[in-house]
Every structure is written in C-alpha cells, then in structure tokens.
Coordinates of C-alpha atoms in Angstrom, one line a residue:
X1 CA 25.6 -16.0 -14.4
X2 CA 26.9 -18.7 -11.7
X3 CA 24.1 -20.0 -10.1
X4 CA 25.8 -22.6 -7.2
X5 CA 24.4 -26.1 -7.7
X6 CA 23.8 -28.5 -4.9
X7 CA 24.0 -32.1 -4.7
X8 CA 20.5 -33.9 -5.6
X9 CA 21.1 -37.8 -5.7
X10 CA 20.6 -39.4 -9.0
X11 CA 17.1 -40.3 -10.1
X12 CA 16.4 -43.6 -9.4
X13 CA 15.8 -46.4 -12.3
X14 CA 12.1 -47.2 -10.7
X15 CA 10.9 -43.6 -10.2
X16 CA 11.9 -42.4 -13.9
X17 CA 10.0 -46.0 -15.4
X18 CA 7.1 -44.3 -13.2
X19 CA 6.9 -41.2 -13.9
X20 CA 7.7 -42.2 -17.5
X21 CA 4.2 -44.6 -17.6
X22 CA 2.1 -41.7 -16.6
X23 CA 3.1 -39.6 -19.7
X24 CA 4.6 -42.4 -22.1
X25 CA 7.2 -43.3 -23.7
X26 CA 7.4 -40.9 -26.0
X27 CA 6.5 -37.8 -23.5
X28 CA 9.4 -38.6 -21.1
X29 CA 13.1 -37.6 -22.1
X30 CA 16.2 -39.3 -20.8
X31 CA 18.1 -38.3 -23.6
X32 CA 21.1 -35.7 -22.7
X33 CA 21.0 -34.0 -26.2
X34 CA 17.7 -34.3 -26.1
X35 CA 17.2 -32.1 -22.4
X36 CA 19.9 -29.9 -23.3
X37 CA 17.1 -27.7 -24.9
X38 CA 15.2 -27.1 -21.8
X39 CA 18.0 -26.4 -19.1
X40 CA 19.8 -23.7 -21.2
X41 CA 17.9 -20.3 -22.3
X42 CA 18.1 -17.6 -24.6
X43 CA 20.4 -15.3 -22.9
X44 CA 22.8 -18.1 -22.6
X45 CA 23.0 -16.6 -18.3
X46 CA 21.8 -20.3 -16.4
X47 CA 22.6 -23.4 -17.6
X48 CA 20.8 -26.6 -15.5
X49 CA 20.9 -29.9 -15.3
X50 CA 18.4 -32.6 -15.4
X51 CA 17.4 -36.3 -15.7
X52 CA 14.4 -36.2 -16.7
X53 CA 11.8 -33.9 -19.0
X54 CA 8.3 -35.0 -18.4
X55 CA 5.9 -33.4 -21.4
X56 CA 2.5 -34.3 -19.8
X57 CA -0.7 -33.7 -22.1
X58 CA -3.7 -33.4 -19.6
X59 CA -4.5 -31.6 -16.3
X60 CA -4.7 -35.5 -15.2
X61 CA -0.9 -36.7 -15.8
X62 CA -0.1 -33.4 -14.3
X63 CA -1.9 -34.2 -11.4
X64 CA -0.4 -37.6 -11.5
X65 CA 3.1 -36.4 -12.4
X66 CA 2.8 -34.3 -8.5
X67 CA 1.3 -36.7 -6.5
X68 CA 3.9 -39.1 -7.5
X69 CA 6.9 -36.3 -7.3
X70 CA 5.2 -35.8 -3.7
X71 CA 5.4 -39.1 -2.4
X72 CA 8.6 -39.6 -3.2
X73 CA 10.2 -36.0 -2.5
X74 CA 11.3 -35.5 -6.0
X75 CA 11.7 -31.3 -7.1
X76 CA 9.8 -30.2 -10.0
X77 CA 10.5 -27.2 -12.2
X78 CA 7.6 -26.1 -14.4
X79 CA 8.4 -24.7 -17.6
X80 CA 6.6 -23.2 -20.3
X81 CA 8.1 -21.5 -23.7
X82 CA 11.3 -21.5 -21.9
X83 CA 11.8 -17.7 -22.3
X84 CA 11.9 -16.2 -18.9
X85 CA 15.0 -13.9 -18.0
X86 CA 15.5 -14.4 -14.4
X87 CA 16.1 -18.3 -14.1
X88 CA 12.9 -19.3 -12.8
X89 CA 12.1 -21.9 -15.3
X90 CA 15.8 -23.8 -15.5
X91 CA 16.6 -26.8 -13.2
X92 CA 19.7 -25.7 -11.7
X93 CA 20.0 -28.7 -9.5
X94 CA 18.8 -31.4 -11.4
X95 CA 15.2 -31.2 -10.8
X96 CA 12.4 -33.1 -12.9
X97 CA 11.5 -30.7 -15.8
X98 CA 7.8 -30.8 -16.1
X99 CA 7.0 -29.0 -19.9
X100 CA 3.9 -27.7 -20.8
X101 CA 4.0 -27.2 -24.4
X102 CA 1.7 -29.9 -24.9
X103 CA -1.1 -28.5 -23.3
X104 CA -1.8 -26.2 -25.9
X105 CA -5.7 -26.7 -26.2
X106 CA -8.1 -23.6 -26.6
X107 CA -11.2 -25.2 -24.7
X108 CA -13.6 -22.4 -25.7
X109 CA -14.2 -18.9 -27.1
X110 CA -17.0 -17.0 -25.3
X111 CA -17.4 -14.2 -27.5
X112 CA -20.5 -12.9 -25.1
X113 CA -19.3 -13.6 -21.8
X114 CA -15.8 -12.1 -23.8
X115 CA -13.9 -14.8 -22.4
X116 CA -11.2 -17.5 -23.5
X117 CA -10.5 -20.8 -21.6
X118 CA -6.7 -22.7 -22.4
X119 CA -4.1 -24.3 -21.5
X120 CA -1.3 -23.5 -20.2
X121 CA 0.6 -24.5 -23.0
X122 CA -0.7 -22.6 -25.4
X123 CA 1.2 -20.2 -27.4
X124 CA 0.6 -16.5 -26.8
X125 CA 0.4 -15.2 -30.2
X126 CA -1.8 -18.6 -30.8
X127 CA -4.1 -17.2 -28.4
X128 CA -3.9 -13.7 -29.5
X129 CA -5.0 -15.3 -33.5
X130 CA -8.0 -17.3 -31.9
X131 CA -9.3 -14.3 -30.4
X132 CA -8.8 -12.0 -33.5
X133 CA -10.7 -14.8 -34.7
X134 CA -14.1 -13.9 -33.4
X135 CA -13.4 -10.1 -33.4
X136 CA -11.8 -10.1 -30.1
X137 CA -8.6 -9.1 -29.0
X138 CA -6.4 -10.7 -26.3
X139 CA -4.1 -7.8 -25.6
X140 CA -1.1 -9.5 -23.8
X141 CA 1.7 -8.4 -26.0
X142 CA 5.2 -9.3 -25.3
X143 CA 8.6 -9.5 -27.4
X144 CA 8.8 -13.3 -27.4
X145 CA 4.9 -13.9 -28.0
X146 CA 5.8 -16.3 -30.9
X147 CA 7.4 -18.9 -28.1
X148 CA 5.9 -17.6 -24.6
X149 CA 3.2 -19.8 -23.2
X150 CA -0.1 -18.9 -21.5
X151 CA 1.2 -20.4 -18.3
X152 CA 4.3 -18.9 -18.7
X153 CA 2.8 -15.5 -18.7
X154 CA 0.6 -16.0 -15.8
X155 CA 3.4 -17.7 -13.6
X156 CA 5.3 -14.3 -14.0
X157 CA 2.6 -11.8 -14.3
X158 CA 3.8 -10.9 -17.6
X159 CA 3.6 -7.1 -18.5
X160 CA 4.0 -6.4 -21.7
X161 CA 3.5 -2.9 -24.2
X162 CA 0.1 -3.0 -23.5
X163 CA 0.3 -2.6 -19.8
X164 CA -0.8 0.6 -20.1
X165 CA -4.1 0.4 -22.0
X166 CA -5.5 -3.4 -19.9
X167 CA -2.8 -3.9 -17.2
X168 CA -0.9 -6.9 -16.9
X169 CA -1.6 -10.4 -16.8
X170 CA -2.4 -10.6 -14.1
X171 CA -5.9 -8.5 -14.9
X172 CA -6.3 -10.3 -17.7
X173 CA -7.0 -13.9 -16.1
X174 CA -10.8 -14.4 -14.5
X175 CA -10.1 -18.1 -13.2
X176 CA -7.2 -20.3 -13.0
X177 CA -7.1 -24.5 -13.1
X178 CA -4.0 -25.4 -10.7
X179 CA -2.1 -28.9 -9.9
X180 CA -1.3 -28.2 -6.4
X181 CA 2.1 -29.8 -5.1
X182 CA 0.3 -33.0 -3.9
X183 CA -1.6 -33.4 -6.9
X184 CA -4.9 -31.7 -6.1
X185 CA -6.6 -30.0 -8.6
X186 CA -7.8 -26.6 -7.6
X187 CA -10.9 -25.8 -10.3
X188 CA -11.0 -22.3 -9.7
X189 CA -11.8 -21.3 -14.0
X190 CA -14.2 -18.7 -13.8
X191 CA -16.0 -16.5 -16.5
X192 CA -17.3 -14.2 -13.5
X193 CA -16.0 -10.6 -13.4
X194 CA -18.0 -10.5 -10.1
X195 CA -17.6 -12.8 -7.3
X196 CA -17.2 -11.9 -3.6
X197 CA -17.1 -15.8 -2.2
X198 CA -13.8 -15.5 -0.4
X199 CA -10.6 -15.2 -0.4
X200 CA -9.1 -14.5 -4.0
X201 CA -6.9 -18.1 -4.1
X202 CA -6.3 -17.0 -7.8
X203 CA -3.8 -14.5 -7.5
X204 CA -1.9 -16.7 -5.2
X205 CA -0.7 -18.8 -8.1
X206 CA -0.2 -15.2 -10.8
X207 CA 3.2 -14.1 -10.1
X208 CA 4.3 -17.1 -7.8
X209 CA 6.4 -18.5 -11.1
X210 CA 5.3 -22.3 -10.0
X211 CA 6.5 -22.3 -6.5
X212 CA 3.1 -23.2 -5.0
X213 CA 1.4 -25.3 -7.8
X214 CA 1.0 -25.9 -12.1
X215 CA -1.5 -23.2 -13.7
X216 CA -2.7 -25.6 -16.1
X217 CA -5.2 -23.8 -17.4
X218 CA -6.6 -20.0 -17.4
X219 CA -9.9 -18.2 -18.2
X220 CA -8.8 -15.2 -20.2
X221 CA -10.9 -11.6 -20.6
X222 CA -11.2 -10.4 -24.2
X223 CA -11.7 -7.1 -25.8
X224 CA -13.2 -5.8 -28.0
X225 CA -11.1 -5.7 -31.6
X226 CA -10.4 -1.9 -32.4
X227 CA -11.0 -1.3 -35.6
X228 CA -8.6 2.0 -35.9
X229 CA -4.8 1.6 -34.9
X230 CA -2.1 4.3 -35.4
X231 CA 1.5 4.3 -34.4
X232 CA 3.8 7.2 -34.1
X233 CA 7.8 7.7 -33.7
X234 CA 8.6 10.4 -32.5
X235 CA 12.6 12.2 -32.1
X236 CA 12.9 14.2 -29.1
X237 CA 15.3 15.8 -26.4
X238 CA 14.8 14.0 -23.3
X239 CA 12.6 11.6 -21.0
X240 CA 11.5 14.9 -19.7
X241 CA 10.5 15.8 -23.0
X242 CA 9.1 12.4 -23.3
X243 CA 6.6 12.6 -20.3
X244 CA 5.5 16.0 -21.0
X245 CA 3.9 14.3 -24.1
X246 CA 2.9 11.3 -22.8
X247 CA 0.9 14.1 -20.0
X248 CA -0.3 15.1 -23.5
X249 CA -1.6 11.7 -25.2
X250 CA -3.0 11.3 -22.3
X251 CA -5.7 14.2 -22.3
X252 CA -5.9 14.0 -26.1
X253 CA -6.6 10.2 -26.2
X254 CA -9.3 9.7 -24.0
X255 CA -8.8 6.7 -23.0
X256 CA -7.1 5.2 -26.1
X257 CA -3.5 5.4 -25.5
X258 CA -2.1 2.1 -25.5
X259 CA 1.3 2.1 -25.7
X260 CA 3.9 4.6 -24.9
X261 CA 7.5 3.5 -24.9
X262 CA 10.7 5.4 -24.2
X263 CA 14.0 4.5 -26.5
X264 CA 17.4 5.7 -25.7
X265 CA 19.3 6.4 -29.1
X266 CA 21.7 4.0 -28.3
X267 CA 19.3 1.4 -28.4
X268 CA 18.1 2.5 -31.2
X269 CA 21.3 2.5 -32.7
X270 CA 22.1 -1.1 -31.7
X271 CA 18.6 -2.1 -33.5
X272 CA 19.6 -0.6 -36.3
X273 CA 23.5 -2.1 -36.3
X274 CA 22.6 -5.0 -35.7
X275 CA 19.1 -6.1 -36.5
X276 CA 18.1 -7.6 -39.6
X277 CA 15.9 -5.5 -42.2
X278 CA 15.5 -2.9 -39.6
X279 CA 15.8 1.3 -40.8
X280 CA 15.6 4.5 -39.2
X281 CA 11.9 5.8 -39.4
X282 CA 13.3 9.1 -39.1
X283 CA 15.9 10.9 -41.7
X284 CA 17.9 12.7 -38.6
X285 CA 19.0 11.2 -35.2
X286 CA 18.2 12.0 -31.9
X287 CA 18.5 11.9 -28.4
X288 CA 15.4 10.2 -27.4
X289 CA 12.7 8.6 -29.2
X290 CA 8.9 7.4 -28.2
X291 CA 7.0 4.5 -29.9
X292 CA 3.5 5.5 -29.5
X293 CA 0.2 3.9 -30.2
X294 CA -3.4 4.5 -29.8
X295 CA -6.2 2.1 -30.6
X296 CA -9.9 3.0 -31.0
X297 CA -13.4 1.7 -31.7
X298 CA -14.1 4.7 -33.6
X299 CA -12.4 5.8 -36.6
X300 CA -10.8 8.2 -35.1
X301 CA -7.4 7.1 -33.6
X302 CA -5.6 9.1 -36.6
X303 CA -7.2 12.5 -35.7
X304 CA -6.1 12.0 -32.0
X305 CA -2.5 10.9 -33.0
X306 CA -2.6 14.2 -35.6
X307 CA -3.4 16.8 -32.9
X308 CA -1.2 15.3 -29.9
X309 CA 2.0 15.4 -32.1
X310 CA 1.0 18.9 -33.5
X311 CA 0.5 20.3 -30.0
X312 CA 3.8 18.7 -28.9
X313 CA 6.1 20.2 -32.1
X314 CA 4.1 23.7 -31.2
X315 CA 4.9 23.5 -27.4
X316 CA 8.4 22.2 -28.5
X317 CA 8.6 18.6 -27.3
X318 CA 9.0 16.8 -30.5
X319 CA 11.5 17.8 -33.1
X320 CA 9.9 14.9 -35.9
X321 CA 7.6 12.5 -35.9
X322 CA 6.3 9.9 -38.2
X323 CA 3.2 8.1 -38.6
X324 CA 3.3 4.9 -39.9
X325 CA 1.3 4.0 -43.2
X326 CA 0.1 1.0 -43.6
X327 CA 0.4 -2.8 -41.4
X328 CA 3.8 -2.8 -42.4
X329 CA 5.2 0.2 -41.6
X330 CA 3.5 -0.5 -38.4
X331 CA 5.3 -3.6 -38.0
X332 CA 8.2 -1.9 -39.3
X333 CA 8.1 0.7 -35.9
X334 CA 7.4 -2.6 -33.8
X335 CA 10.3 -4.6 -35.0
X336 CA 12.9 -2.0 -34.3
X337 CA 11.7 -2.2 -30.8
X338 CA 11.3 -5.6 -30.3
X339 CA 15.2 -6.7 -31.0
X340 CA 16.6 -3.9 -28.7
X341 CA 17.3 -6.6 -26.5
X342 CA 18.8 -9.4 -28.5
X343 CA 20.8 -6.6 -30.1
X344 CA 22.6 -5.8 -27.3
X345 CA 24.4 -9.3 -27.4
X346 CA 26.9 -8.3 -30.2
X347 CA 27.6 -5.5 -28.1
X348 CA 29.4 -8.0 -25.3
X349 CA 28.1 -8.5 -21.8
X350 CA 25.0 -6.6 -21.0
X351 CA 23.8 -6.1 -17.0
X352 CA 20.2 -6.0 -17.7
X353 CA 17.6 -4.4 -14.6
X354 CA 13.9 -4.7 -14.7
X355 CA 12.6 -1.2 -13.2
X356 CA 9.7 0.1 -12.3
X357 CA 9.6 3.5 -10.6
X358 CA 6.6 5.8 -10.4
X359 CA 6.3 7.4 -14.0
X360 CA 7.2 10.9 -13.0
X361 CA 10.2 9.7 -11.3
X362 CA 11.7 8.0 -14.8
X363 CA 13.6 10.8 -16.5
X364 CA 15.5 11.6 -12.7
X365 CA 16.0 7.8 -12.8
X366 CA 17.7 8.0 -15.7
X367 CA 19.5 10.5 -14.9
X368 CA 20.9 9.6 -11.6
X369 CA 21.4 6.0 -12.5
X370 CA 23.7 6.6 -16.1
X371 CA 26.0 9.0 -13.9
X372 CA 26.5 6.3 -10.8
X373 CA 26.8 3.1 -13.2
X374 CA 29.2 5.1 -15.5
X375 CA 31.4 6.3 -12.3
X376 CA 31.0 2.8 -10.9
X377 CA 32.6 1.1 -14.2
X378 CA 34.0 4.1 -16.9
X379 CA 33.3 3.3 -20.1
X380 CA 30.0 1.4 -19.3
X381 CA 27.3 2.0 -21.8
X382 CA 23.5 2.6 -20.2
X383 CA 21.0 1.1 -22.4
X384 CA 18.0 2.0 -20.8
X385 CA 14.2 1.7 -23.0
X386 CA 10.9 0.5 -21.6
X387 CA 7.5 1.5 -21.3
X388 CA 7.6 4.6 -19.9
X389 CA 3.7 5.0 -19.4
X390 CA 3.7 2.7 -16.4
X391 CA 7.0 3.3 -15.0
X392 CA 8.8 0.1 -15.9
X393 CA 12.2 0.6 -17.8
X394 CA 14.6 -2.2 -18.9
X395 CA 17.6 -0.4 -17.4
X396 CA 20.4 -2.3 -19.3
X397 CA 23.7 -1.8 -19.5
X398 CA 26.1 -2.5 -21.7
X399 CA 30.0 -3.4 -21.0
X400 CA 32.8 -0.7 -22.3
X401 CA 33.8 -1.2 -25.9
X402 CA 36.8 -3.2 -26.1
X403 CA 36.4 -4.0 -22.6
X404 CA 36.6 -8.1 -21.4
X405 CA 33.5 -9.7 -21.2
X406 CA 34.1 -11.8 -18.1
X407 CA 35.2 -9.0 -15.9
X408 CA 32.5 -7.1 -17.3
X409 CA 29.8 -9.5 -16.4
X410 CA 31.6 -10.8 -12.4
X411 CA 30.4 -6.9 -11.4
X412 CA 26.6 -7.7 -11.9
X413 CA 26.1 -7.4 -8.2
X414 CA 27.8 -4.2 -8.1
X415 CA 26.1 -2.7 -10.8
X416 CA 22.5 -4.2 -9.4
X417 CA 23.5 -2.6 -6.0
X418 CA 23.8 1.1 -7.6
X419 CA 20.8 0.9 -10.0
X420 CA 18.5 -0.8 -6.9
X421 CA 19.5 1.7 -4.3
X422 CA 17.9 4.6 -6.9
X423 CA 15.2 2.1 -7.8
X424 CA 14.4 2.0 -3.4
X425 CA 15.0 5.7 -3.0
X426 CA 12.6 6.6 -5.5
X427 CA 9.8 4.4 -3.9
X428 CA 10.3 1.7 -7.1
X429 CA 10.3 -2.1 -7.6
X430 CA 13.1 -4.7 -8.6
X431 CA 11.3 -6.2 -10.6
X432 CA 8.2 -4.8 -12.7
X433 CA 7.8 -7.6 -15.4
X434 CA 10.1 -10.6 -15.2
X435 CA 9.7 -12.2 -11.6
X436 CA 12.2 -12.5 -8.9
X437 CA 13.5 -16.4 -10.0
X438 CA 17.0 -16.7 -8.8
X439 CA 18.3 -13.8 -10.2
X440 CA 17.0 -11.4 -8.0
X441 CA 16.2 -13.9 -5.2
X442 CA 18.9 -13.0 -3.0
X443 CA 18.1 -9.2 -2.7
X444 CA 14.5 -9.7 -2.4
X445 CA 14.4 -10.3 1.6
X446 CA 16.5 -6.7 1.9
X447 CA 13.7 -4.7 -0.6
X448 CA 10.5 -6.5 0.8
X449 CA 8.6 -5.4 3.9
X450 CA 9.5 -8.4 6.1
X451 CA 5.8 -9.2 7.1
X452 CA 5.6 -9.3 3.4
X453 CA 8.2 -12.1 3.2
X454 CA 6.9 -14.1 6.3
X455 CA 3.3 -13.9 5.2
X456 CA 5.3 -15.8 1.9
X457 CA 7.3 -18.3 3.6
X458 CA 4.2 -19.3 5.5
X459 CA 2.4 -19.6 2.3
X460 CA 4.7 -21.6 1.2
X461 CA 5.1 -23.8 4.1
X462 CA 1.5 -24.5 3.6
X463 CA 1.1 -25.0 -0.2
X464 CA 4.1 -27.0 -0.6
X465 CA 5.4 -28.0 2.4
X466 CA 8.1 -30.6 1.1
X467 CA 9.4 -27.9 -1.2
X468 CA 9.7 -29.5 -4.2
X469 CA 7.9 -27.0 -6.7
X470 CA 10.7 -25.2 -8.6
X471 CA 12.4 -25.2 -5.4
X472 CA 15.1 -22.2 -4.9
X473 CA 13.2 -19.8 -7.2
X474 CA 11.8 -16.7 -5.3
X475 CA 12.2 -17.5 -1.8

C-alpha cells in the first residue's frame, strides 16, 4: 500500500539533544537499523520513515516529550505493540515516533471495586495473567494479544472474540490518564461505574487512535473468572445455517455465549495448509464452520453446549460437531482460528475489509459481496471469517491463483469500492474493529454523516490545534 509522503524538514540537531535529555540516552533512537522496527508492520502494507523513536517511561516525560513537540511544531505518532492494520501507528512522513512499550506498569488490582489500573504499555495478555491472577478475568481477547498494548487497544477500540459476551474496549475502560497535545495531563482514571458529572471526555480519546492526545494509562473493569468453559466446532451448510444456531445458543445459553465465529472453508483450508501444528477437528470437510464458546459460573456450560448442538443436528443445521476435551484441544480450536490471517500471505496478495453489518444481514453479505468481487476480478478468492455474533466479518480476499501480485494488490480501491457499497446499502460500518488510520481515511468523509465529520474536525481543531498528534491518520 502507497501511502504519498510529504516533505517534513529534517530534525534539527538541538531539538533531538532535547527531546533526547527528557527520556535519556538510552530511551531515544537515532539509529536507522535500529527505527526500522517501528516504521514497518506486520503485513509488510506501510512502510515510514523517521528520525527519531522516543521510548518515554512515565506519564511525566510523556508530558514533557508534547509540550516540547508543541512548542516547536514537531508531529508525533504514538505507537503501542506496533500491530494495527490500517496504518495508524507508522510515521509515514517522518514524524517523531513516541513508543509506549515502556510503560508497562500494572499500578493496582482492585479485586472488590473489580478493577485494574495500567499503563498504556502494558501487554494485553500481561494484563489478561494479572487478572487471572486474583480470580478475575480481563476479557479483551484479540489474535495478536501476546504483542498488542493496552493503549493500543483503547486508541482503536479494539473488538476482539469476546465482543459478544462484554463489548469492546471501549466498555471495558472506567477512566483514562491522557497527555494532551500541549502536554497537559487529563487525570480522568476512575473506578466509578456511576458518574453523571459531565460531559464523558473519556470516550473522546477510545477510538481517536492518538489524534487528540497519549492514553497513558487506563482503569480497566474485571470479571468474574468462570470456572466452566466449553468450545465447539461445528461443520455446517451455510451462514444461514450459521445464524439459525447462533438464534439457538442464544436462548439455550442464557446469557453465557461468548463467542460465536463464522469460518469460510477456505480459510480453514488455508489454516490448515499453511499453519504450523494445526489439524482438522473434524474427519469430513465442509462448507461452513462455527467456533463456538460458552463460559459460566456454574458448572454447567457443558450441558448448554450438549443440548444447543443436539437441537441444531435434529432441526438440521449442523452436519458434525466437536467438543473440545481438555485446555489443549481448546487451544487446538483457537489456534486454527487465530492464523487465518497470517495464512493468507502464502496465498499472494490479500484485499482485506473490516465489516460490520447488522448480524441478520451477514449471510446476504456474503453472498452479494463473493458474486460482485468475483465479477469484478475472475478468479479472485473471498476469504471471508469473523465474528458473526456482532456483525463484524474480516471480508478478505484473496488474489487468483497464479495471478501477479502487483496487479492484484493496485485494484484495492476497486475492490474496497464493491464490498463498501454492500457494506452502506445494508446499513453497515467500514470499519468495525481496526480504526479508520490512513487506510480507510479517504473514504471516511463519503460514509460519515457530515455533521458527524464537522463535529470531528472541530474537535480536533480544539484538542490539537497545531496538528501534530499522528497527524494524517483519520481525518
């Protein structure tokens, strides 16, 4: 993905030995093979440039780092784990990098208030132990948890395979600590799931993906730890098929369905080619499969599972089904999911769409969008898998076999033009997970409601009104 770069004059020799004292020596990288790490990203789509990578360790040298950026009109990019998809965390025009790995403190565990205060820095599946810890669960679950920072998640309102069950991250934050653009601190952490004292300045920052300030910090809401867990994948015809059961789990479950993902066979198949140590659950292939999991208190999330897939196979929605085990099966089930997308990069060029539509609209979705992406490009492979119990399908698509790369990859506009104009008809989103960065940037001012995208700019305007936080990204 081209991503035009503008001119940004060189970083003077006096600003970098300033910005360099508030951090140290150690904390501030000039070194090219040493920044190349944070201006390219997994997907290998946006590739940035940079002089500087700033690793502050305190809500303090963040605060510094803006005030200083501010006087002197110097662009900042935020960055957390580095693992976003749209190109909201790279420096695309030589922007300061400002990393947040090193805030990775857990302040404190309020197991009665259920409540966890950190960093921004901090590792998802760090925070996910801690909690687990004290017989909590954090339930933000997300493919790249290993690398994925708190911040991170917050900054794009992560969703996740527990979206479902406890929302996205959006719900799951109480109170936010924020570095404004001109270096004021907004204390707004909070344990309160009540309070009515104004506007709600917390959800400005969820979702803005650092263009009006640094979360530096977040009060998170625990759960209570279930102490039953059972997971299910099921073969079946269709995403018809597929919602008439998840109608199903729904009334059986009361309550404790938490995930309910739809996977095409051909990315199952691409899991399974390509992944490592990954089998078929299942001893025959089919069309369609669902990854389903409920989680209970009670010792009864087995029962539950039992009966829904027994009154699907008698009203003839599922052809087989297996539940997993034991931990590792379970793992086993998860796996095969999670690499779906990294598996599609042997494939060649992939044209990946972040859905959502509302969740009785998915199987036309489908439906309508395989036959105009396959007329629009013959030979073109839909990919589509996602979690089909809040609407939001990873709509990928995959370039014809034998087909060149390059010429494959120049018709992402095209192809984002065919999918979107389904998406719009069907009264969906663009974006359901990953944030608008610059991927989707351009298209966002034609699929907003334009008081929607004044009320922004304004916003904007009056957060940052030099524009230098992650400058270019959303708006």
């Amino acid at each position: 993905m081209n991503i035009v770069q503008s001119s940004v004059p060189p970083l003077p020799a006096e600003l970098i030995a300033k910005f360099r004292a508030i951090v140290g020596d150690k904390y501030a990288v000039t070194d090219a093979t040493d920044i190349a790490p944070y201006v390219t990203e997994e997907r290998d789509l946006f590739h940035g440039r940079s002089p500087l990578v700033l690793r502050p360790g305190s809500t303090a040298e963040v605060s510094a780092i803006c005030k200083l950026a501010s006087e002197h009109k110097i662009a900042l990019v935020p960055q957390g784990g580095n693992t976003g998809l749209v190109g909201g965390q790279t420096p695309h025009n030589g922007e300061v990098v400002v990393s947040m790995r090193r805030l990775d403190k857990i302040r404190e565990i309020d197991p009665a208030s259920n409540t966890m205060t950190c960093e921004a820095g901090v590792v998802l599946q760090i925070a996910q132990q801690r909690a687990a810890e004290v017989d909590r669960l954090f339930p933000l679950s997300l493919g790249a948890e290993g690398s994925c920072t708190i911040g991170g998640n917050l900054s794009t309102n992560a969703g996740g395979t527990a979206a479902l069950a406890y929302g996205v991250a959006r719900e799951m934050a109480l109170g936010l600590e924020v570095v404004l653009a001109d270096g004021r601190i907004l204390n707004g952490l909070s344990k309160l799931k009540k309070d009515n004292t104004g506007y709600d300045l917390r959800n400005l920052f969820i979702g803005a993906e650092g263009t009006l300030g640094i979360i530096t910090a977040a009060t998170l809401k625990l759960f209570p730890k279930p102490h039953a867990v059972e997971t299910a994948y099921v073969g079946l015809q269709s995403p018809a098929q597929a919602l008439k059961l998840l109608s199903i789990a729904q009334n059986e479950a009361a309550g404790s369905l938490t995930s309910f993902e739809l996977l095409a066979d051909i990315a199952v198949d691409f899991s399974l080619r390509h992944g490592i140590d990954i089998r078929d659950p299942l001893s025959t292939k089919h069309p369609w499969y669902v990854l389903m999991e409920l989680s209970s208190p009670r010792d009864d999330a087995r029962d539950a599972l039992e009966a829904i897939l027994a009154k699907g196979m008698e009203e003839g929605i599922v052809d087989d089904a297996v539940i997993a085990a034991n931990l590792s099966q379970r793992a086993a089930f998860w796996k095969l999911r999670d690499e779906m997308s990294a598996a599609q990069k042997p494939e060649g060029g992939s044209i990946k769409h972040d859905i959502s539509v509302p969740v009785a609209a998915v199987p036309a979705f489908i439906e309508e969008a395989n036959a105009a992406v396959v007329k629009l490009i013959p030979g073109s492979r839909p990919v589509p898998f996602g979690h089909l119990g809040d609407g939001n399908i990873h709509y990928n698509v995959s370039q014809p076999i034998g087909g060149n790369t390059a010429d494959f990859m120049s018709r992402w506009h095209e192809v984002n033009e065919v999918v979107f104009a389904i998406v719009l008809r069907m009264g969906g989103s663009i974006s359901a997970e990953h944030g608008i960065g610059v991927l989707k940037r351009d298209e966002l001012p034609d699929v907003k409601d334009k008081v929607a995208i004044d009320l922004m700019r304004g916003i904007k305007a009056m957060l940052d009104p030099l524009g230098i936080m992650n400058p270019g990204k959303v708006l």
